Amino acid sequence: MTPALLTNRDARRLFLDRHLLLRPGSGSGRGADLQGVLGGLGFVQVDSVNTLARSHDLILWSRRGQYRPPALDRMIARDRAGFEHWTHDAAIIPMQFYPMWRLKFTRDEARMRQRWPKWRREGWDSEIDTVLQRIADTGPASSRDVGEGEERGSSGWWDWHPSKTALEYLWRSGRLAIRHRQGFRKVYDLSERVIPAEYIGQHVEDERIVDWAMSAALDRLGFATSGELAAFFEIATRDEAKAWCAAALSSSRIVPVDVEGADGALRRSFTTPELLDLLPDLPEPIDRVRILSPFDPALRDRARAERLFGFHYRIEIFVPAERRRYGYYVFPVMQGARMIGRLDAKREAGGLSVAAFWPEPGIRIGKQRLKGLRAELERIASFAGLERIEMAADWLRA
């Protein structure tokens, strides 16, 4: 089969449409509308860094300007329309996807057993049963509740106290669920007391889960390689993804497509006839300047973002300060279908402090673009509850 050609312009439009960034988002950002955004994206990554706003909140606000964080808290803790678990990282996931996570629970449990050998070495296995029984008997608990007197560092699982490790194990393996958060601290409970019965009681066969994970990922990416499909939810293995693509290709569920990168190079991927049919009706992207989360779904795969947008982006949190090129936590900035720069900004003394904006090569910062950037800064300051914007004297960098 001769592959279709997806020009870089069309590839960007399709990709941004699938990520809900192509068209204006006019919904309320709460209730059923918020559930629709989460379902459209597939998940939003949760991150603890809060220099300006939490990552998941910024992702949702980028799609719905009326969104405010309490709406997500209500959706999870009251309405039970979303749950927290793992994709490539910790994420908030639509509740209707929960039955598809059964395979991930099983595989994550097996991986944890392989990667956390200190349990066997230090006899922590009994802690799992102890923590599970404690929550069953006394109700929801956080790591602070079950780990009294055991606190250690927070640099990673190797530095957790035994009860915290047990909580993580029980959550990742599906026996516990996150009921809500106190601040950013997870509060766990038995899954059957958190997940609605209609979802926790469903049993889906492994083959159907893999099929769903692949097709759902492709629908949200627009086009992808088998490896990119496997990496989206991280439910299916790379081998399962390759086998699925081969079978779907032979049955014409998917078709090959050559995707043109920002540098003109072509990359063989897969898409569906239905997605290709969307192209003639896709509008041009809105011209609004957008400040995105460093963990925005459109940029999560750094290599793909560089191929598609010509945007090389890395988070420098773990880079020593003297070796950082930009800053500790720098926000990508998009306009239309182009990445136009990166912004070093943070909450400081009740205001939005802008240290620097670095335009991308070839991006001219004229009056209109400056006006658009200023308008976006005002929007995000309002979202974060900040009263003023303070620009450093040398904020506009070469």
CSV table of C-alpha atoms in Angstrom, one decimal:
chain,number,residue,atom,x,y,z
A,1,MET,CA,0.0,0.0,0.0
A,2,THR,CA,1.4,3.4,-1.0
A,3,PRO,CA,1.5,5.6,2.2
A,4,ALA,CA,-0.3,8.9,2.2
A,5,LEU,CA,1.8,12.0,2.7
A,6,LEU,CA,1.0,14.2,5.7
A,7,THR,CA,2.6,17.6,5.2
A,8,ASN,CA,4.1,19.3,8.3
A,9,ARG,CA,1.3,21.9,8.2
A,10,ASP,CA,-1.4,19.2,8.1
A,11,ALA,CA,0.4,17.0,10.7
A,12,ARG,CA,0.5,19.9,13.1
A,13,ARG,CA,-3.1,20.8,12.6
A,14,LEU,CA,-4.3,17.2,13.1
A,15,PHE,CA,-2.0,16.7,16.1
A,16,LEU,CA,-3.2,19.9,17.8
A,17,ASP,CA,-6.8,19.1,17.0
A,18,ARG,CA,-6.4,15.7,18.7
A,19,HIS,CA,-4.9,17.5,21.7
A,20,LEU,CA,-7.7,20.0,21.9
A,21,LEU,CA,-5.4,23.0,21.1
A,22,LEU,CA,-6.5,23.8,17.6
A,23,ARG,CA,-9.9,25.4,18.2
A,24,PRO,CA,-11.1,27.8,20.9
A,25,GLY,CA,-12.3,26.0,24.1
A,26,SER,CA,-15.5,27.7,25.1
A,27,GLY,CA,-16.8,25.1,27.6
A,28,SER,CA,-17.4,25.7,31.3
A,29,GLY,CA,-14.4,23.7,32.5
A,30,ARG,CA,-16.4,21.8,35.0
A,31,GLY,CA,-18.8,18.9,35.3
A,32,ALA,CA,-19.6,17.1,32.1
A,33,ASP,CA,-17.5,19.5,30.1
A,34,LEU,CA,-14.4,18.8,32.1
A,35,GLN,CA,-15.1,15.1,31.9
A,36,GLY,CA,-15.2,15.5,28.1
A,37,VAL,CA,-11.8,17.3,28.1
A,38,LEU,CA,-10.2,14.6,30.2
A,39,GLY,CA,-11.7,11.9,28.0
A,40,GLY,CA,-10.5,13.7,24.8
A,41,LEU,CA,-7.0,13.9,26.1
A,42,GLY,CA,-7.0,10.4,27.6
A,43,PHE,CA,-5.3,11.5,30.8
A,44,VAL,CA,-3.5,14.5,32.4
A,45,GLN,CA,-0.2,14.1,34.1
A,46,VAL,CA,0.1,15.0,37.8
A,47,ASP,CA,3.2,16.7,39.0
A,48,SER,CA,4.1,18.2,42.4
A,49,VAL,CA,6.0,21.3,41.1
A,50,ASN,CA,3.9,24.4,41.7
A,51,THR,CA,6.0,27.4,40.8
A,52,LEU,CA,2.9,29.0,39.2
A,53,ALA,CA,0.2,26.3,39.0
A,54,ARG,CA,0.0,22.5,39.2
A,55,SER,CA,0.8,20.8,35.9
A,56,HIS,CA,-2.6,19.1,35.6
A,57,ASP,CA,-4.5,22.3,36.4
A,58,LEU,CA,-2.5,24.2,33.7
A,59,ILE,CA,-3.1,21.5,31.1
A,60,LEU,CA,-6.9,21.7,31.7
A,61,TRP,CA,-6.9,25.5,31.8
A,62,SER,CA,-5.0,25.6,28.5
A,63,ARG,CA,-8.1,23.9,27.0
A,64,ARG,CA,-10.8,25.6,29.0
A,65,GLY,CA,-10.1,29.2,30.2
A,66,GLN,CA,-12.9,29.0,32.7
A,67,TYR,CA,-11.5,25.9,34.4
A,68,ARG,CA,-10.5,26.2,38.1
A,69,PRO,CA,-8.9,23.5,40.2
A,70,PRO,CA,-11.8,22.9,42.6
A,71,ALA,CA,-13.7,21.5,39.6
A,72,LEU,CA,-11.2,18.7,39.2
A,73,ASP,CA,-11.3,17.9,42.9
A,74,ARG,CA,-15.0,17.6,42.8
A,75,MET,CA,-14.9,15.4,39.7
A,76,ILE,CA,-12.6,12.9,41.4
A,77,ALA,CA,-13.5,13.0,45.1
A,78,ARG,CA,-17.3,13.7,44.8
A,79,ASP,CA,-18.5,12.6,41.4
A,80,ARG,CA,-16.0,9.7,41.0
A,81,ALA,CA,-15.7,10.5,37.3
A,82,GLY,CA,-11.9,10.2,37.3
A,83,PHE,CA,-9.2,8.2,39.1
A,84,GLU,CA,-5.5,8.5,39.7
A,85,HIS,CA,-3.1,5.9,38.5
A,86,TRP,CA,-0.1,5.5,36.2
A,87,THR,CA,0.5,5.9,32.5
A,88,HIS,CA,4.1,6.9,31.8
A,89,ASP,CA,3.8,8.8,35.1
A,90,ALA,CA,1.2,9.6,37.7
A,91,ALA,CA,-1.9,10.8,36.0
A,92,ILE,CA,-5.6,11.5,36.3
A,93,ILE,CA,-7.6,9.2,34.1
A,94,PRO,CA,-11.3,9.0,33.1
A,95,MET,CA,-13.2,6.6,35.3
A,96,GLN,CA,-14.7,4.8,32.3
A,97,PHE,CA,-11.2,3.6,31.5
A,98,TYR,CA,-10.8,1.9,34.9
A,99,PRO,CA,-11.6,-1.7,33.6
A,100,MET,CA,-8.8,-1.3,31.0
A,101,TRP,CA,-6.3,-0.8,33.8
A,102,ARG,CA,-6.7,-4.3,35.2
A,103,LEU,CA,-3.9,-5.5,32.9
A,104,LYS,CA,-1.7,-2.6,34.0
A,105,PHE,CA,-2.3,-3.4,37.7
A,106,THR,CA,-1.1,-7.0,37.0
A,107,ARG,CA,1.9,-5.9,35.0
A,108,ASP,CA,2.9,-3.1,37.4
A,109,GLU,CA,2.8,-5.5,40.3
A,110,ALA,CA,5.1,-7.9,38.5
A,111,ARG,CA,7.5,-5.1,37.7
A,112,MET,CA,7.6,-3.8,41.2
A,113,ARG,CA,8.4,-7.2,42.5
A,114,GLN,CA,11.4,-7.3,40.2
A,115,ARG,CA,12.6,-3.8,40.8
A,116,TRP,CA,12.1,-3.6,44.5
A,117,PRO,CA,14.1,-6.5,45.8
A,118,LYS,CA,14.8,-4.8,49.1
A,119,TRP,CA,11.3,-6.0,50.2
A,120,ARG,CA,12.5,-9.6,50.1
A,121,ARG,CA,15.9,-8.7,51.5
A,122,GLU,CA,14.5,-6.6,54.5
A,123,GLY,CA,11.3,-8.6,55.1
A,124,TRP,CA,8.9,-5.9,54.1
A,125,ASP,CA,6.4,-8.2,52.6
A,126,SER,CA,4.5,-8.5,55.8
A,127,GLU,CA,4.0,-4.7,55.7
A,128,ILE,CA,1.8,-5.0,52.7
A,129,ASP,CA,-0.8,-7.1,54.6
A,130,THR,CA,-0.5,-4.9,57.7
A,131,VAL,CA,-1.2,-1.7,55.8
A,132,LEU,CA,-4.0,-3.2,53.8
A,133,GLN,CA,-5.7,-4.5,56.9
A,134,ARG,CA,-5.2,-1.2,58.7
A,135,ILE,CA,-7.1,0.7,55.9
A,136,ALA,CA,-9.8,-2.0,55.7
A,137,ASP,CA,-10.4,-1.7,59.5
A,138,THR,CA,-10.0,2.0,60.1
A,139,GLY,CA,-10.6,3.7,56.8
A,140,PRO,CA,-8.7,6.0,54.5
A,141,ALA,CA,-5.1,6.8,55.2
A,142,SER,CA,-2.1,8.7,53.9
A,143,SER,CA,1.5,7.8,54.2
A,144,ARG,CA,1.7,10.0,57.3
A,145,ASP,CA,-1.1,8.0,59.0
A,146,VAL,CA,0.4,4.6,58.4
A,147,GLY,CA,4.1,5.5,58.6
A,148,GLU,CA,4.3,7.2,62.0
A,149,GLY,CA,7.8,7.2,63.3
A,150,GLU,CA,9.1,5.8,60.0
A,151,GLU,CA,9.6,9.0,57.9
A,152,ARG,CA,12.6,9.0,55.7
A,153,GLY,CA,13.6,11.0,52.7
A,154,SER,CA,11.5,11.7,49.6
A,155,SER,CA,14.0,11.2,46.9
A,156,GLY,CA,12.5,8.0,45.6
A,157,TRP,CA,11.1,4.6,46.5
A,158,TRP,CA,14.5,3.4,47.7
A,159,ASP,CA,14.3,6.1,50.4
A,160,TRP,CA,10.7,5.5,51.5
A,161,HIS,CA,9.7,4.0,54.8
A,162,PRO,CA,8.2,0.5,54.6
A,163,SER,CA,4.6,1.7,55.0
A,164,LYS,CA,4.9,4.2,52.3
A,165,THR,CA,6.4,1.6,50.0
A,166,ALA,CA,3.5,-0.7,50.8
A,167,LEU,CA,0.9,2.0,50.0
A,168,GLU,CA,2.5,2.6,46.7
A,169,TYR,CA,2.6,-1.1,45.9
A,170,LEU,CA,-1.0,-1.6,46.9
A,171,TRP,CA,-2.1,1.4,44.8
A,172,ARG,CA,-0.1,0.5,41.7
A,173,SER,CA,-1.4,-3.1,41.9
A,174,GLY,CA,-5.0,-1.9,42.1
A,175,ARG,CA,-5.9,-3.0,45.6
A,176,LEU,CA,-6.0,0.6,46.9
A,177,ALA,CA,-7.2,3.7,45.1
A,178,ILE,CA,-6.6,7.4,45.8
A,179,ARG,CA,-9.8,8.7,47.5
A,180,HIS,CA,-8.8,12.3,47.4
A,181,ARG,CA,-5.8,14.5,48.2
A,182,GLN,CA,-5.0,16.7,51.2
A,183,GLY,CA,-3.0,19.5,49.7
A,184,PHE,CA,-0.8,17.3,47.5
A,185,ARG,CA,-0.7,14.3,49.8
A,186,LYS,CA,-2.5,11.2,48.6
A,187,VAL,CA,-5.2,9.7,50.8
A,188,TYR,CA,-5.7,6.0,50.0
A,189,ASP,CA,-8.7,3.7,50.5
A,190,LEU,CA,-9.8,0.2,49.4
A,191,SER,CA,-10.5,0.3,45.7
A,192,GLU,CA,-14.0,-1.1,46.2
A,193,ARG,CA,-14.8,1.9,48.4
A,194,VAL,CA,-13.6,4.4,45.8
A,195,ILE,CA,-14.3,3.0,42.4
A,196,PRO,CA,-18.0,2.8,41.3
A,197,ALA,CA,-19.3,-0.8,41.2
A,198,GLU,CA,-20.1,-0.6,37.5
A,199,TYR,CA,-16.4,-0.1,36.7
A,200,ILE,CA,-14.6,-2.2,39.4
A,201,GLY,CA,-16.9,-5.2,38.6
A,202,GLN,CA,-16.1,-5.3,34.9
A,203,HIS,CA,-13.7,-7.9,33.6
A,204,VAL,CA,-12.1,-7.3,30.2
A,205,GLU,CA,-10.0,-9.8,28.4
A,206,ASP,CA,-6.3,-9.0,27.9
A,207,GLU,CA,-6.6,-9.0,24.1
A,208,ARG,CA,-9.5,-6.6,24.2
A,209,ILE,CA,-7.6,-4.3,26.5
A,210,VAL,CA,-4.6,-4.2,24.2
A,211,ASP,CA,-6.9,-3.5,21.2
A,212,TRP,CA,-8.5,-0.6,23.1
A,213,ALA,CA,-5.2,0.8,24.3
A,214,MET,CA,-3.8,0.9,20.8
A,215,SER,CA,-6.9,2.3,19.1
A,216,ALA,CA,-7.6,4.9,21.8
A,217,ALA,CA,-4.0,6.1,21.7
A,218,LEU,CA,-4.1,6.5,17.9
A,219,ASP,CA,-7.3,8.4,18.1
A,220,ARG,CA,-5.7,10.9,20.5
A,221,LEU,CA,-2.4,11.2,18.7
A,222,GLY,CA,-3.7,11.4,15.2
A,223,PHE,CA,-0.7,9.5,13.8
A,224,ALA,CA,2.0,7.4,15.5
A,225,THR,CA,4.5,4.6,15.3
A,226,SER,CA,3.8,1.3,17.1
A,227,GLY,CA,6.3,2.4,19.8
A,228,GLU,CA,4.5,5.7,20.3
A,229,LEU,CA,1.2,3.9,20.6
A,230,ALA,CA,2.6,1.6,23.2
A,231,ALA,CA,4.1,4.5,25.2
A,232,PHE,CA,0.8,6.5,25.3
A,233,PHE,CA,-0.9,4.6,28.1
A,234,GLU,CA,1.9,2.2,28.7
A,235,ILE,CA,-0.5,-0.7,29.0
A,236,ALA,CA,0.6,-2.8,26.0
A,237,THR,CA,4.1,-4.0,25.5
A,238,ARG,CA,6.2,-2.9,22.4
A,239,ASP,CA,5.8,-6.4,21.0
A,240,GLU,CA,2.0,-6.3,21.5
A,241,ALA,CA,1.9,-2.9,19.8
A,242,LYS,CA,3.8,-4.2,16.8
A,243,ALA,CA,1.6,-7.2,16.4
A,244,TRP,CA,-1.5,-5.0,16.8
A,245,CYS,CA,-0.3,-2.6,14.0
A,246,ALA,CA,0.4,-5.5,11.7
A,247,ALA,CA,-3.0,-7.0,12.2
A,248,ALA,CA,-4.8,-3.6,12.0
A,249,LEU,CA,-2.9,-2.8,8.8
A,250,SER,CA,-3.8,-6.1,7.1
A,251,SER,CA,-7.5,-5.5,7.9
A,252,SER,CA,-7.3,-1.8,6.8
A,253,ARG,CA,-8.3,-0.5,10.2
A,254,ILE,CA,-5.1,1.6,10.0
A,255,VAL,CA,-3.1,2.9,7.0
A,256,PRO,CA,0.5,3.9,6.6
A,257,VAL,CA,1.3,7.6,6.4
A,258,ASP,CA,4.6,9.5,5.8
A,259,VAL,CA,4.6,12.4,8.2
A,260,GLU,CA,6.7,15.4,7.3
A,261,GLY,CA,8.8,16.9,10.1
A,262,ALA,CA,9.7,20.5,10.7
A,263,ASP,CA,13.0,19.8,8.9
A,264,GLY,CA,11.3,18.2,5.9
A,265,ALA,CA,12.3,14.7,6.8
A,266,LEU,CA,9.6,12.0,6.5
A,267,ARG,CA,8.8,9.5,9.2
A,268,ARG,CA,6.6,6.4,8.5
A,269,SER,CA,3.7,6.2,10.9
A,270,PHE,CA,0.1,4.9,11.1
A,271,THR,CA,-3.2,6.6,11.1
A,272,THR,CA,-6.8,5.7,10.3
A,273,PRO,CA,-8.9,6.5,7.2
A,274,GLU,CA,-11.3,8.4,9.5
A,275,LEU,CA,-8.6,10.7,10.8
A,276,LEU,CA,-7.3,11.4,7.3
A,277,ASP,CA,-10.9,12.3,6.4
A,278,LEU,CA,-10.9,15.1,9.0
A,279,LEU,CA,-8.1,17.0,7.3
A,280,PRO,CA,-10.1,19.0,4.7
A,281,ASP,CA,-12.4,20.4,7.4
A,282,LEU,CA,-9.7,21.3,10.0
A,283,PRO,CA,-9.6,25.0,10.6
A,284,GLU,CA,-6.4,27.1,10.9
A,285,PRO,CA,-5.3,27.3,14.5
A,286,ILE,CA,-6.4,30.3,16.6
A,287,ASP,CA,-3.7,33.0,16.9
A,288,ARG,CA,-3.8,33.1,20.7
A,289,VAL,CA,-0.5,32.9,22.5
A,290,ARG,CA,-0.6,30.0,24.9
A,291,ILE,CA,1.5,29.3,28.0
A,292,LEU,CA,1.7,25.5,28.3
A,293,SER,CA,2.6,23.2,31.1
A,294,PRO,CA,6.1,21.5,30.7
A,295,PHE,CA,4.1,18.3,30.9
A,296,ASP,CA,1.4,19.2,28.4
A,297,PRO,CA,0.3,16.1,26.4
A,298,ALA,CA,1.3,17.8,23.1
A,299,LEU,CA,4.9,18.1,24.4
A,300,ARG,CA,5.2,15.0,26.6
A,301,ASP,CA,7.1,13.1,24.0
A,302,ARG,CA,10.1,15.5,23.6
A,303,ALA,CA,11.5,13.7,20.5
A,304,ARG,CA,8.1,13.9,18.7
A,305,ALA,CA,7.7,17.6,19.6
A,306,GLU,CA,11.1,18.3,18.2
A,307,ARG,CA,10.4,16.4,15.0
A,308,LEU,CA,6.9,18.0,14.5
A,309,PHE,CA,7.5,21.6,15.8
A,310,GLY,CA,11.3,21.9,15.6
A,311,PHE,CA,11.2,22.6,19.3
A,312,HIS,CA,14.0,21.2,21.5
A,313,TYR,CA,12.8,21.3,25.1
A,314,ARG,CA,14.1,19.8,28.3
A,315,ILE,CA,13.2,20.5,31.9
A,316,GLU,CA,16.2,21.7,33.9
A,317,ILE,CA,15.0,21.1,37.4
A,318,PHE,CA,17.7,18.5,38.0
A,319,VAL,CA,20.4,20.5,36.2
A,320,PRO,CA,22.8,22.4,38.5
A,321,ALA,CA,21.9,26.1,38.5
A,322,GLU,CA,25.2,27.2,37.0
A,323,ARG,CA,24.7,24.8,34.0
A,324,ARG,CA,21.1,25.7,33.2
A,325,ARG,CA,20.5,27.2,29.8
A,326,TYR,CA,17.2,28.7,30.6
A,327,GLY,CA,15.8,28.1,34.1
A,328,TYR,CA,14.6,25.8,36.9
A,329,TYR,CA,11.0,25.4,35.5
A,330,VAL,CA,10.5,27.1,32.1
A,331,PHE,CA,7.1,27.1,30.4
A,332,PRO,CA,6.8,26.4,26.6
A,333,VAL,CA,4.9,29.1,24.7
A,334,MET,CA,2.8,28.4,21.6
A,335,GLN,CA,1.1,30.6,19.1
A,336,GLY,CA,-1.1,29.1,16.5
A,337,ALA,CA,0.7,25.9,15.4
A,338,ARG,CA,4.2,27.2,16.2
A,339,MET,CA,6.3,27.0,19.4
A,340,ILE,CA,7.4,30.6,19.7
A,341,GLY,CA,9.5,30.5,22.9
A,342,ARG,CA,9.9,29.6,26.5
A,343,LEU,CA,9.0,31.6,29.6
A,344,ASP,CA,10.7,31.7,33.1
A,345,ALA,CA,7.9,32.9,35.4
A,346,LYS,CA,6.8,32.1,38.9
A,347,ARG,CA,4.5,33.1,41.7
A,348,GLU,CA,6.2,35.5,44.0
A,349,ALA,CA,4.8,37.7,46.8
A,350,GLY,CA,1.3,37.6,45.5
A,351,GLY,CA,2.3,38.5,42.0
A,352,LEU,CA,3.5,36.9,38.7
A,353,SER,CA,7.2,37.5,38.4
A,354,VAL,CA,8.5,37.2,34.8
A,355,ALA,CA,12.3,36.7,34.7
A,356,ALA,CA,12.8,36.0,31.1
A,357,PHE,CA,11.2,35.1,27.7
A,358,TRP,CA,13.4,33.5,25.1
A,359,PRO,CA,12.0,33.6,21.6
A,360,GLU,CA,12.6,30.6,19.4
A,361,PRO,CA,15.1,31.2,16.4
A,362,GLY,CA,13.3,32.9,13.6
A,363,ILE,CA,10.5,34.3,15.8
A,364,ARG,CA,10.2,38.0,15.5
A,365,ILE,CA,8.8,39.7,18.6
A,366,GLY,CA,6.8,42.6,17.2
A,367,LYS,CA,4.1,44.7,18.8
A,368,GLN,CA,1.2,42.3,18.1
A,369,ARG,CA,3.1,39.3,19.5
A,370,LEU,CA,4.1,41.2,22.6
A,371,LYS,CA,0.4,42.2,23.0
A,372,GLY,CA,-0.6,38.6,22.7
A,373,LEU,CA,2.0,37.5,25.2
A,374,ARG,CA,1.0,40.2,27.6
A,375,ALA,CA,-2.7,39.1,27.3
A,376,GLU,CA,-1.8,35.5,28.1
A,377,LEU,CA,0.2,36.6,31.1
A,378,GLU,CA,-2.8,38.5,32.4
A,379,ARG,CA,-5.0,35.4,31.8
A,380,ILE,CA,-2.7,33.1,33.7
A,381,ALA,CA,-2.2,35.6,36.5
A,382,SER,CA,-5.9,35.7,37.0
A,383,PHE,CA,-6.1,31.9,36.9
A,384,ALA,CA,-3.4,31.6,39.5
A,385,GLY,CA,-5.1,34.3,41.7
A,386,LEU,CA,-2.2,36.7,41.3
A,387,GLU,CA,-2.8,40.5,41.6
A,388,ARG,CA,0.0,41.9,39.4
A,389,ILE,CA,2.6,41.1,36.8
A,390,GLU,CA,6.2,42.2,37.4
A,391,MET,CA,8.6,42.0,34.4
A,392,ALA,CA,12.4,41.9,35.0
A,393,ALA,CA,14.2,44.7,33.3
A,394,ASP,CA,15.9,42.3,30.9
A,395,TRP,CA,13.0,39.9,30.5
A,396,LEU,CA,13.0,39.8,26.7
A,397,ARG,CA,16.1,37.9,25.8
A,398,ALA,CA,17.9,37.4,22.5
